[in-house]
CSV table of C-alpha atoms and ligand atoms in Angstrom, one decimal:
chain,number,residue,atom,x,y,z
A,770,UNK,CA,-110.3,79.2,-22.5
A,771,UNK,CA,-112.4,81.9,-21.1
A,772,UNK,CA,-116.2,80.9,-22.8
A,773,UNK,CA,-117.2,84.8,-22.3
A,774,UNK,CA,-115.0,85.3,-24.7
A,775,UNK,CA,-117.6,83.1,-27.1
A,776,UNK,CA,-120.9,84.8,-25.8
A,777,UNK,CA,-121.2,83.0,-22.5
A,778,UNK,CA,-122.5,85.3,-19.6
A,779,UNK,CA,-124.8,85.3,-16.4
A,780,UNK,CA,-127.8,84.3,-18.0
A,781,UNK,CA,-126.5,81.4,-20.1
A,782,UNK,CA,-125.1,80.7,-16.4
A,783,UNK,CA,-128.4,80.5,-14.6
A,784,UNK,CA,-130.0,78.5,-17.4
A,785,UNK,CA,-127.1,76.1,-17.0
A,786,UNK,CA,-127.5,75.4,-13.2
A,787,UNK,CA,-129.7,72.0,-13.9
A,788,UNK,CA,-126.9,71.0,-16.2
A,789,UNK,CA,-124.1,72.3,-13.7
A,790,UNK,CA,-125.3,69.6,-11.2
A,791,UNK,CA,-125.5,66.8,-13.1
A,792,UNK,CA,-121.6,67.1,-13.5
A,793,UNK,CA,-122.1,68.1,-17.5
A,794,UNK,CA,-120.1,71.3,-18.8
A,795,UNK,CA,-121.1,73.8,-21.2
A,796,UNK,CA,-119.8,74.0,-24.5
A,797,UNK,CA,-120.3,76.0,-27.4
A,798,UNK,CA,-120.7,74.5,-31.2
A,799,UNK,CA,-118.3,76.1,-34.1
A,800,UNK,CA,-118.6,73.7,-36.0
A,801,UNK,CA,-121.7,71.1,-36.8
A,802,UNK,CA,-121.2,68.1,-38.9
A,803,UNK,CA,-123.9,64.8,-39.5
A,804,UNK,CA,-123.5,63.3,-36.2
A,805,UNK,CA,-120.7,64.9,-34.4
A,806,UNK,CA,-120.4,68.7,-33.2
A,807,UNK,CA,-117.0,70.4,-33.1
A,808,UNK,CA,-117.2,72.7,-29.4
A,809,UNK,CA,-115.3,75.4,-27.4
A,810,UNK,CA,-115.3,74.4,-23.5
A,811,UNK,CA,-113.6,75.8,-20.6
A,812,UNK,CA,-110.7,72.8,-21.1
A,813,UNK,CA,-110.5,74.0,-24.5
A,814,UNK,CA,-111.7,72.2,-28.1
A,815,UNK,CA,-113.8,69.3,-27.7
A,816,UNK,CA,-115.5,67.2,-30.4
A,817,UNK,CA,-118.8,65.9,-28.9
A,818,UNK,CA,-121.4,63.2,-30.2
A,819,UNK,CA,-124.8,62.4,-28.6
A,820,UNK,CA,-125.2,60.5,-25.9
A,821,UNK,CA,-127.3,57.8,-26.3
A,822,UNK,CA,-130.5,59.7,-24.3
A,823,UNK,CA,-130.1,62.5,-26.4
A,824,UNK,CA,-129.9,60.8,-29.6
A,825,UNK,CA,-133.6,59.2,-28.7
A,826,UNK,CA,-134.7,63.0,-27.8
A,827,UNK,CA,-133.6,63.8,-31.1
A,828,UNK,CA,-135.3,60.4,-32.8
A,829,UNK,CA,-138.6,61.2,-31.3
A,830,UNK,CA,-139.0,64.6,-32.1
A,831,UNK,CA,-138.4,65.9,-28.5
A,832,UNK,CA,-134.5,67.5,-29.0
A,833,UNK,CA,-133.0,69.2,-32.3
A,834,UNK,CA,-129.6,68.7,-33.6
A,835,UNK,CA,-127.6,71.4,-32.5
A,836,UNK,CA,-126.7,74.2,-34.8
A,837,UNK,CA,-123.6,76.3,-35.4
A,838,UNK,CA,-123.7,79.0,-31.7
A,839,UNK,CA,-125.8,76.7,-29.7
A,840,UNK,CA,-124.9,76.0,-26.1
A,841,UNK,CA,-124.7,72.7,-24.9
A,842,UNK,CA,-124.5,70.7,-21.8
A,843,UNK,CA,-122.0,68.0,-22.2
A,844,UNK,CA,-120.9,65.3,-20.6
A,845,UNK,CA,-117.0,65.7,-20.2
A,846,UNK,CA,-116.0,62.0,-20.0
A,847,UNK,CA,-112.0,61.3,-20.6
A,848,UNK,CA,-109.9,63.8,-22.6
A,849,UNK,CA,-109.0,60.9,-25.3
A,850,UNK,CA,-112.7,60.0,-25.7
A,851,UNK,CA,-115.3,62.4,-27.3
A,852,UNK,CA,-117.9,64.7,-24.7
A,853,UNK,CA,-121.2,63.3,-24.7
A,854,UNK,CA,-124.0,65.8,-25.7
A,855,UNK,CA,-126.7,66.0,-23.3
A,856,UNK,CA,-128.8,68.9,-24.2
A,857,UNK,CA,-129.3,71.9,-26.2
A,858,UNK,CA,-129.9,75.2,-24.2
A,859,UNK,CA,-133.2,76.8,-24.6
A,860,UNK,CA,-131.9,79.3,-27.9
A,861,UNK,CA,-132.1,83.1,-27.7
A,862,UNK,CA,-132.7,83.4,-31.2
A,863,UNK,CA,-132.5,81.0,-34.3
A,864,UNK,CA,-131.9,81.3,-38.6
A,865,UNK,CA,-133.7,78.2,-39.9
A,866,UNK,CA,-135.2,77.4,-42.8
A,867,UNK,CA,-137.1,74.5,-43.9
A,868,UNK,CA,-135.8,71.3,-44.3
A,869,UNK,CA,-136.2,69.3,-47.9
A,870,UNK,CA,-136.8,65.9,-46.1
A,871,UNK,CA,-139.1,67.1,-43.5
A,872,UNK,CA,-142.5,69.0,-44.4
A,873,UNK,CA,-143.3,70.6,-41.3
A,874,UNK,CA,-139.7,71.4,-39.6
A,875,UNK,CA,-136.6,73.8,-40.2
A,876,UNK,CA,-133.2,73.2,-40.3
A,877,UNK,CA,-131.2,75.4,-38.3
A,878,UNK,CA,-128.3,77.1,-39.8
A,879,UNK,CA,-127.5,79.2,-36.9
A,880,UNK,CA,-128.5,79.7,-33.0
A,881,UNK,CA,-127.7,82.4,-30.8
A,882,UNK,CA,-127.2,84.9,-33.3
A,883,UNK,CA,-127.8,88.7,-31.4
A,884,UNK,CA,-127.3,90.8,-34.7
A,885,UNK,CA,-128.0,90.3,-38.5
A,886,UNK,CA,-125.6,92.3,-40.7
A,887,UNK,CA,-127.5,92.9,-43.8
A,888,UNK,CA,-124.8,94.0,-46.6
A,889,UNK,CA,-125.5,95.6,-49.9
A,890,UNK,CA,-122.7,97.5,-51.9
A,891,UNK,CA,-122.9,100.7,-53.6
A,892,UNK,CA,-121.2,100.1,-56.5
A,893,UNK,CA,-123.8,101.4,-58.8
A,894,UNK,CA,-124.7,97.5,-59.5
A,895,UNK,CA,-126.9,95.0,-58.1
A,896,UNK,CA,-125.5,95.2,-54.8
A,897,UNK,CA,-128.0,97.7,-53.2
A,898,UNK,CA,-131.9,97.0,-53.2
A,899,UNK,CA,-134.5,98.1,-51.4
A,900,UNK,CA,-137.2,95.5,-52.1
A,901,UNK,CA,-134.3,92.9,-50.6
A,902,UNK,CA,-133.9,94.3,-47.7
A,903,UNK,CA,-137.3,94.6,-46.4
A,904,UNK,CA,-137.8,91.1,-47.5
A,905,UNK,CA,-134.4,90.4,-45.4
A,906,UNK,CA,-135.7,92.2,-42.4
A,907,UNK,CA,-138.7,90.2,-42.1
A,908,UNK,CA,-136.5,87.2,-41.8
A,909,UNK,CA,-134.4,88.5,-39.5
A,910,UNK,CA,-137.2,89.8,-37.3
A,911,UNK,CA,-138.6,86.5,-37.4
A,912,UNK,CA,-135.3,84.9,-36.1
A,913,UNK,CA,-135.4,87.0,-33.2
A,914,UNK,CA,-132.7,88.6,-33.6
A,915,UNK,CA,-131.4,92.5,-34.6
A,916,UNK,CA,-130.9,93.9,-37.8
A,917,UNK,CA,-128.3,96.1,-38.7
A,918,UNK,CA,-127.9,97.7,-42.4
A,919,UNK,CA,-124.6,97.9,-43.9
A,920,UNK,CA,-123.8,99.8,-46.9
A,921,UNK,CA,-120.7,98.5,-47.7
A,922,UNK,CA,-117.9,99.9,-50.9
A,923,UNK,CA,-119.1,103.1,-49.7
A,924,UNK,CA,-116.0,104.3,-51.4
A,925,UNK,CA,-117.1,103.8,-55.0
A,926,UNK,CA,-119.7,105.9,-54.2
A,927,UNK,CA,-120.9,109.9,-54.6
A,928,UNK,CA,-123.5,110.1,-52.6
A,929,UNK,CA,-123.2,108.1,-49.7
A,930,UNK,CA,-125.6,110.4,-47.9
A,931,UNK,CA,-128.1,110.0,-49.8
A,932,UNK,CA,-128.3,106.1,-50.1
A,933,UNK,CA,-127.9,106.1,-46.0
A,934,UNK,CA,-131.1,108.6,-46.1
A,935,UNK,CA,-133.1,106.0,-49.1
A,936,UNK,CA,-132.2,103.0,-46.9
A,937,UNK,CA,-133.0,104.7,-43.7
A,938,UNK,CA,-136.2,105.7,-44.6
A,939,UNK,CA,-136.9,102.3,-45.9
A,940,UNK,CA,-136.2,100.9,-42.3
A,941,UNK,CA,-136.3,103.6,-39.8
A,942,UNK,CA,-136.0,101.4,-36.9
A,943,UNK,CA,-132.5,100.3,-38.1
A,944,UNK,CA,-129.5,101.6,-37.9
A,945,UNK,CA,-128.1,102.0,-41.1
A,946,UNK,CA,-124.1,102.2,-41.7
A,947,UNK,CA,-122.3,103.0,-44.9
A,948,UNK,CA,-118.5,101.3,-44.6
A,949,UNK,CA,-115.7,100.8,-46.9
A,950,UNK,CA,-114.2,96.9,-46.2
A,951,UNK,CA,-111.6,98.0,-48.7
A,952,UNK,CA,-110.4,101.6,-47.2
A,953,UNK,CA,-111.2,100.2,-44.0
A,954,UNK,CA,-113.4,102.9,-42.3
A,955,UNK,CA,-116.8,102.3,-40.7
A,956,UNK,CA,-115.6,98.8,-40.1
A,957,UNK,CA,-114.9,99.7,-36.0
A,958,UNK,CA,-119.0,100.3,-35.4
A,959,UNK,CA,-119.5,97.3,-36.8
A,960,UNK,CA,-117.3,96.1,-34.3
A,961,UNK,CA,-118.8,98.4,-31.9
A,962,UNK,CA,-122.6,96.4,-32.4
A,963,UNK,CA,-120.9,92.9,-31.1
A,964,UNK,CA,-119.4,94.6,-28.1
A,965,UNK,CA,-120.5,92.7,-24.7
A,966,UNK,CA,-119.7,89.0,-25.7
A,967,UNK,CA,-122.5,89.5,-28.8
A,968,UNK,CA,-122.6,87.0,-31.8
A,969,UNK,CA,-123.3,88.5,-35.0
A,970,UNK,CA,-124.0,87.0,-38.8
A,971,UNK,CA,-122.9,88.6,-42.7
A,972,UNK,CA,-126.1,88.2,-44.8
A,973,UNK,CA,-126.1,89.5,-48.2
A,974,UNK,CA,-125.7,88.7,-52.1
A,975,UNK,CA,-122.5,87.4,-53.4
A,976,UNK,CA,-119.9,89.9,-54.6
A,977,UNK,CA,-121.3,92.4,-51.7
A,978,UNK,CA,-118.3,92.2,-49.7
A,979,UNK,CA,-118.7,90.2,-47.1
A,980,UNK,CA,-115.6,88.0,-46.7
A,981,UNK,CA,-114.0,91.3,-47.1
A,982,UNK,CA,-115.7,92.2,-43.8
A,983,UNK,CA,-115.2,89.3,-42.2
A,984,UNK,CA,-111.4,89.8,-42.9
A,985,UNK,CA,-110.8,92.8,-41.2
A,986,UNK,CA,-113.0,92.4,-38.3
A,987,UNK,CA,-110.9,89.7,-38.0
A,988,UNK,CA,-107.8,92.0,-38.4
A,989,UNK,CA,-104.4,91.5,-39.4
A,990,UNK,CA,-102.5,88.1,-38.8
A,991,UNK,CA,-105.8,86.4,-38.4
A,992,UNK,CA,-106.5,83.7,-40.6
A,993,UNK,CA,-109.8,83.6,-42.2
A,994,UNK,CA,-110.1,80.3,-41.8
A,995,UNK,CA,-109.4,79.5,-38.2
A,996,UNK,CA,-108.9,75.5,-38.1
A,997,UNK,CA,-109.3,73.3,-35.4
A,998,UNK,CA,-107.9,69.7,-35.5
A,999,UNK,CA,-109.7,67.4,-34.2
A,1000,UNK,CA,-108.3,63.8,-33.3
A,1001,UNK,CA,-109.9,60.8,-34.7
A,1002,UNK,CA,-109.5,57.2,-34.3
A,1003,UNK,CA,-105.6,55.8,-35.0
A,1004,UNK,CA,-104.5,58.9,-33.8
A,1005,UNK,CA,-104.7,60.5,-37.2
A,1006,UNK,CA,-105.6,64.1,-37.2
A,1007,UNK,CA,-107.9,66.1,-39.5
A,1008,UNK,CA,-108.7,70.1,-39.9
A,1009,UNK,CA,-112.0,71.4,-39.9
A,1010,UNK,CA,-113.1,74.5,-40.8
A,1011,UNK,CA,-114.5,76.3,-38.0
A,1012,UNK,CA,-117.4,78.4,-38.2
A,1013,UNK,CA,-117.6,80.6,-35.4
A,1014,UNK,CA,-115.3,83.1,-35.2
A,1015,UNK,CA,-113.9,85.3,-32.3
A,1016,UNK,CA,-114.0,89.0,-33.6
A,1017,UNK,CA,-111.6,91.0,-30.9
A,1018,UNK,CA,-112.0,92.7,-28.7
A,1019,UNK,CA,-115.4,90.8,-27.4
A,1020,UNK,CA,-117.6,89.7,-30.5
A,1021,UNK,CA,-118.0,86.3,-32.0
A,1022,UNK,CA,-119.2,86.0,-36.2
A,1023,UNK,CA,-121.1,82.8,-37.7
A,1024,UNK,CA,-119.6,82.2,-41.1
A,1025,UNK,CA,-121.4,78.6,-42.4
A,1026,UNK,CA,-121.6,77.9,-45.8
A,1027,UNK,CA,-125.5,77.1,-45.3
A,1028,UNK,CA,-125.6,80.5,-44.5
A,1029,UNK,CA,-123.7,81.8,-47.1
A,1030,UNK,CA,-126.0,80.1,-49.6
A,1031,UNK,CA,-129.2,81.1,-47.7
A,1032,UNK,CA,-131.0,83.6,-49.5
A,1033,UNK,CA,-134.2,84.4,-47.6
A,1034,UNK,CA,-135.4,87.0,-50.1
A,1035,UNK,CA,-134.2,85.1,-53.4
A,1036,UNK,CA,-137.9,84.5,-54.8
A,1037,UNK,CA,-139.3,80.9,-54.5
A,1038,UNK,CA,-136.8,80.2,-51.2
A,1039,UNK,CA,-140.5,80.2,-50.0
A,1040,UNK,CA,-142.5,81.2,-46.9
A,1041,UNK,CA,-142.6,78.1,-45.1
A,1042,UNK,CA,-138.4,78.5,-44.8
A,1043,UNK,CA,-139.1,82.3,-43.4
A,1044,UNK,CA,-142.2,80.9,-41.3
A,1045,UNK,CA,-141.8,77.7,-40.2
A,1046,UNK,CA,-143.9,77.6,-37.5
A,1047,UNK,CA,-146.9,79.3,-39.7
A,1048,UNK,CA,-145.8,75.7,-42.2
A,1049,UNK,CA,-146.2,73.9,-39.0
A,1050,UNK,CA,-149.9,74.7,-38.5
A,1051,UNK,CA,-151.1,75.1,-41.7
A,1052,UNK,CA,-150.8,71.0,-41.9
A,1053,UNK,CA,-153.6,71.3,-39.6
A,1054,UNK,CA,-155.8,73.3,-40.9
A,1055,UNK,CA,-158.9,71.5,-42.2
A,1056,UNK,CA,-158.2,72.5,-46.2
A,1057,UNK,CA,-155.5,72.1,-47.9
A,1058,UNK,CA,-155.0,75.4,-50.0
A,1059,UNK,CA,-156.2,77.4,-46.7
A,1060,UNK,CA,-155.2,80.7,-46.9
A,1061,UNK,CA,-155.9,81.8,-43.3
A,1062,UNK,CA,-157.7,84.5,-43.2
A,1063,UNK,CA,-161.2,82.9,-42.4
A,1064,UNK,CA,-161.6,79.7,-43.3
A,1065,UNK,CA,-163.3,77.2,-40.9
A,1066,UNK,CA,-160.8,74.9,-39.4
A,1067,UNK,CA,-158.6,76.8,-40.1
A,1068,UNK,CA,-155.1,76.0,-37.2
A,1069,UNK,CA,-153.7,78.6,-38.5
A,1070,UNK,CA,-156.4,81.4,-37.0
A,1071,UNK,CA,-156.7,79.2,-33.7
A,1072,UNK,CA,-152.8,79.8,-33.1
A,1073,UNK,CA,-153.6,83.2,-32.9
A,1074,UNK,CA,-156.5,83.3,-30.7
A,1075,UNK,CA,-154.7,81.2,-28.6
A,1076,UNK,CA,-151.8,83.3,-28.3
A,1077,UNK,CA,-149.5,80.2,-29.5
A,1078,UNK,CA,-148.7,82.3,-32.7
A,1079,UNK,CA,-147.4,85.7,-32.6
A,1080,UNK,CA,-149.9,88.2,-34.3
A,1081,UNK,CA,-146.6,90.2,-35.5
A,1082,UNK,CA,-145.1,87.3,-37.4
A,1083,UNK,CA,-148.7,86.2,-39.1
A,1084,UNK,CA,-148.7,90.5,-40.5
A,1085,UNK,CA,-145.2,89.9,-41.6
A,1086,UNK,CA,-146.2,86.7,-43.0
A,1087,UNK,CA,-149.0,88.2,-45.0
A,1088,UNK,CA,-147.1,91.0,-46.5
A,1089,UNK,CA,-144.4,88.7,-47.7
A,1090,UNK,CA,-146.9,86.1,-48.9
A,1091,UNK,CA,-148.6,89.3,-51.0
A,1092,UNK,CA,-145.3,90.2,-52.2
A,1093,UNK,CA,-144.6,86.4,-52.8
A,1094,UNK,CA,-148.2,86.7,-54.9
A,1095,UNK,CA,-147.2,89.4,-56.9
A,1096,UNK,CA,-143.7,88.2,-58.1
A,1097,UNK,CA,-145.2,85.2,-58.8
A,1098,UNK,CA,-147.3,86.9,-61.4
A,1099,UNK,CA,-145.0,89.1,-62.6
A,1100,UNK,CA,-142.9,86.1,-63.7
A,1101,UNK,CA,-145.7,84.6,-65.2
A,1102,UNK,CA,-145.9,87.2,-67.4
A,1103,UNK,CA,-142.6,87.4,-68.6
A,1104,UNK,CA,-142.6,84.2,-69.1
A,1105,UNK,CA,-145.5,84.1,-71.6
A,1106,UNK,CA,-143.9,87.4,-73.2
A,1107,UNK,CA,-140.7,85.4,-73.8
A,1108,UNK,CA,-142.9,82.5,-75.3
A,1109,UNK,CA,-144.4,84.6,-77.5
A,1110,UNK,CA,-141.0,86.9,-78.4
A,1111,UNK,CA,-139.6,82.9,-78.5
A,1112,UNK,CA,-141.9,82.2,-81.9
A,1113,UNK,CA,-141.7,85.8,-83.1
A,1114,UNK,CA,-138.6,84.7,-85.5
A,1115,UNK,CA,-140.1,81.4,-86.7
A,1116,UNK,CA,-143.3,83.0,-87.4
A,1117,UNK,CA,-141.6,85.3,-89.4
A,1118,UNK,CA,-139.7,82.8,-91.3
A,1119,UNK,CA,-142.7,80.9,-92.1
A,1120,UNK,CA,-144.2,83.5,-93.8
A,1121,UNK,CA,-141.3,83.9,-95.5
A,1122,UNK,CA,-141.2,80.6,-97.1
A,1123,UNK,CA,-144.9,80.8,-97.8
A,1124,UNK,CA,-144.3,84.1,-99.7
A,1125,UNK,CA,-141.4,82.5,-101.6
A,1126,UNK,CA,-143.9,79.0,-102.5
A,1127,UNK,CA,-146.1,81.6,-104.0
A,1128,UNK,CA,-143.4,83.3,-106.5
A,1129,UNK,CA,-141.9,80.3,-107.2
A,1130,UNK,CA,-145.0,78.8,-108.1
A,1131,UNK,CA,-146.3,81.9,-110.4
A,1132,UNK,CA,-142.8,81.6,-112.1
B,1380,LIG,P1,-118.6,88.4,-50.8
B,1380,LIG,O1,-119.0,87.5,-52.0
B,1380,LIG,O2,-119.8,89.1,-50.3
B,1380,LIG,O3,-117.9,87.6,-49.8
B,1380,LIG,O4,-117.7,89.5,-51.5
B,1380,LIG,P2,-116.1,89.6,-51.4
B,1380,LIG,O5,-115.6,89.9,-50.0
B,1380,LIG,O6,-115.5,88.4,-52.0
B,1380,LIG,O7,-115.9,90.9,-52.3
B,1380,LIG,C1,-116.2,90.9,-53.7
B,1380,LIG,C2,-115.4,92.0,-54.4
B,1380,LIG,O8,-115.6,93.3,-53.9
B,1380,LIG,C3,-113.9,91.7,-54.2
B,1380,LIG,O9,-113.2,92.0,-55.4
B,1380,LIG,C4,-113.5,92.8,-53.1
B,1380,LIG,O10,-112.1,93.2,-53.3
B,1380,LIG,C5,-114.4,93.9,-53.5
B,1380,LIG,N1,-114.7,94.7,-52.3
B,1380,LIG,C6,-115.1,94.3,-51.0
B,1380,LIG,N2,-115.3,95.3,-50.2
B,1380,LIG,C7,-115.0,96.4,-50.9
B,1380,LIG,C8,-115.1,97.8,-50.6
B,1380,LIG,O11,-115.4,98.3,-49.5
B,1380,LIG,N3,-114.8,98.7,-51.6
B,1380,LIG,C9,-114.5,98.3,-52.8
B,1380,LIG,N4,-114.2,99.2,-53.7
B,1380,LIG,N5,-114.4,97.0,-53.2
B,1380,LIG,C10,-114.7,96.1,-52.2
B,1381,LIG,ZN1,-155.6,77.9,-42.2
């Protein structure tokens, strides 16, 4: 197995030297389960667990699990026994968001990703928005990594030209393409973006189109779901779905459920999954309901002076947390409104009855 054919290249290379002489092998994850990884090595598919030092790292804090395109360093051991994982490479770029159990850390739902596909439809529905994707591309800024729009079902549409122009002008630092998944045209510059070994992820509401997408990038003969078997104990063999795909010619695609069900802009998925490190230091700051913009004690504002927090991602974080604000509002109007359109009827029907209690006691 050729590993540049899965995103490895000279600078993975260099930052694998350390590894390289301690007799461990790089590996990439396609698939990550609780406590085992499913990885592409030179030798071909291994299924690695942690080795007992890196399951300590892990324990105190000092390591993360590794996600879905994360490198690894593992320990080849026997080809019937499973690779030990030794460490996680240093990750380019990283989707997270925060983890239920664990106040002040993400989970990571992906590594490694280069480019963000954000798909809308234009089908005259709900599939194209403009608020959603400049929430989306603050998350995807965040991650590191780079944003593409696609306008996908571009053939239901009249005026393709001028949604390109609406979303464009929304975004003007991204490249906006409108494609057809179902005619099959615009498909081959989204193939174009994950030339040179790049890894790339579908975000977008259900319905969009994006298994479509992933289907013929994939092109024909390929099955969606690529399976790996993986041998467990008694010899018995089970599938897995993988979850990193090779796009041809030289592309790979992160397809995870968690991803699939992550919905940075859906309201309420919450800052502190879109800002995890801004979660991090609020814990610190001296008040609880700090809002960071002043407050004495505040972590938040030392981060910045310090240079430990990036000044970019505290603006991006205060224009979503204003946004955030004013959603929240809204819905708390509605939702008195619907209270109140909620007793409208019995309102009505008490009057009613109290009416008819008069007549029928004048009769
Ligand atoms: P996903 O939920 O984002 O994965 O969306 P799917 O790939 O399942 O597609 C949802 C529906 O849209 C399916 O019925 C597809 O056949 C249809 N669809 C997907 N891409 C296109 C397209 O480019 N044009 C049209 N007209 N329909 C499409
Ligand atoms: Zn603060």
């Amino acid at each position: 197995m050729n590993l540049r054919d899965w995103g490895w290249n000279d600078e993975w290379f260099r930052e694998f030297r350390p590894h390289a002489a301690e007799g461990w092998v790089p590996g990439r994850v396609i698939r990550q389960d609780r406590g085992a990884c499913e990885t592409l090595t030179e030798a071909g598919a291994r299924t690695a667990e942690p080795s007992g030092r890196f399951r300590h790292a892990v324990e105190s804090g000092a390591a993360d699990m590794p996600a879905v395109g994360d490198w690894l360093a593992l320990d080849p051991r026997p080809d019937n026994a499973r690779a030990g994982i030794e460490a996680v490479l240093p990750r380019r770029t990283c989707l997270a968001r925060q983890d239920a159990g664990r106040a002040t850390r993400a989970q990571v739902l992906a590594a490694n990703v280069d480019i963000v596909f954000l798909v809308g439809a234009l089908d005259s529905g709900r599939g194209f928005s403009l608020p959603r994707l400049e929430r989306a591309l603050a998350m995807v800024r965040g991650s590191g990594a780079e944003a593409v729009v696609v306008l996908n079902k571009a053939d239901l549409c009249d005026d393709i030209g001028g949604f390109v122009r609406e979303a464009q002008s929304a975004v003007p630092d991204v490249p906006v393409a409108a494609v057809s998944a179902l005619e099959g045209w615009g498909v081959e510059e989204l193939r174009s973006w994950l030339a040179g070994g790049r890894t790339g992820v579908l975000l977008g509401p259900s319905g969009v189109g994006k298994s479509a997408l992933v289907n013929a990038l994939l092109g024909e003969g390929v099955q969606a779901t690529q399976e790996v078997r993986e041998a467990v104990a008694h010899g018995r063999h089970t599938t897995t779905r993988r979850e990193l795909f090779r796009i041809p010619p030289e592309g790979c695609l992160v397809d995870t459920a968690g991803l699939r069900e992550f919905q940075p802009w859906a309201a309420g998925a919450g800052l502190d999954a879109v800002f995890p490190e801004v979660a991090a230091l609020a814990a610190h700051c001296r008040f609880r309901d700090c809002r960071h913009e002043g407050e004495p004690g505040c972590a938040v504002q030392q981060a910045l002076g310090d240079g430990s927090l990036d000044l970019r991602r505290f603006e991006h974080f205060l224009h979503l947390r204003r946004e955030q604000d004013y959603q929240v509002r809204r819905r708390g109007e509605t939702a008195a409104q619907a209270e109140k359109e909620k007793w409208k009827p019995i309102a009505r029907l008490q009057k009613e009855l109290k009416q008819r209690r008069k007549r029928d006691g004048r009769a």
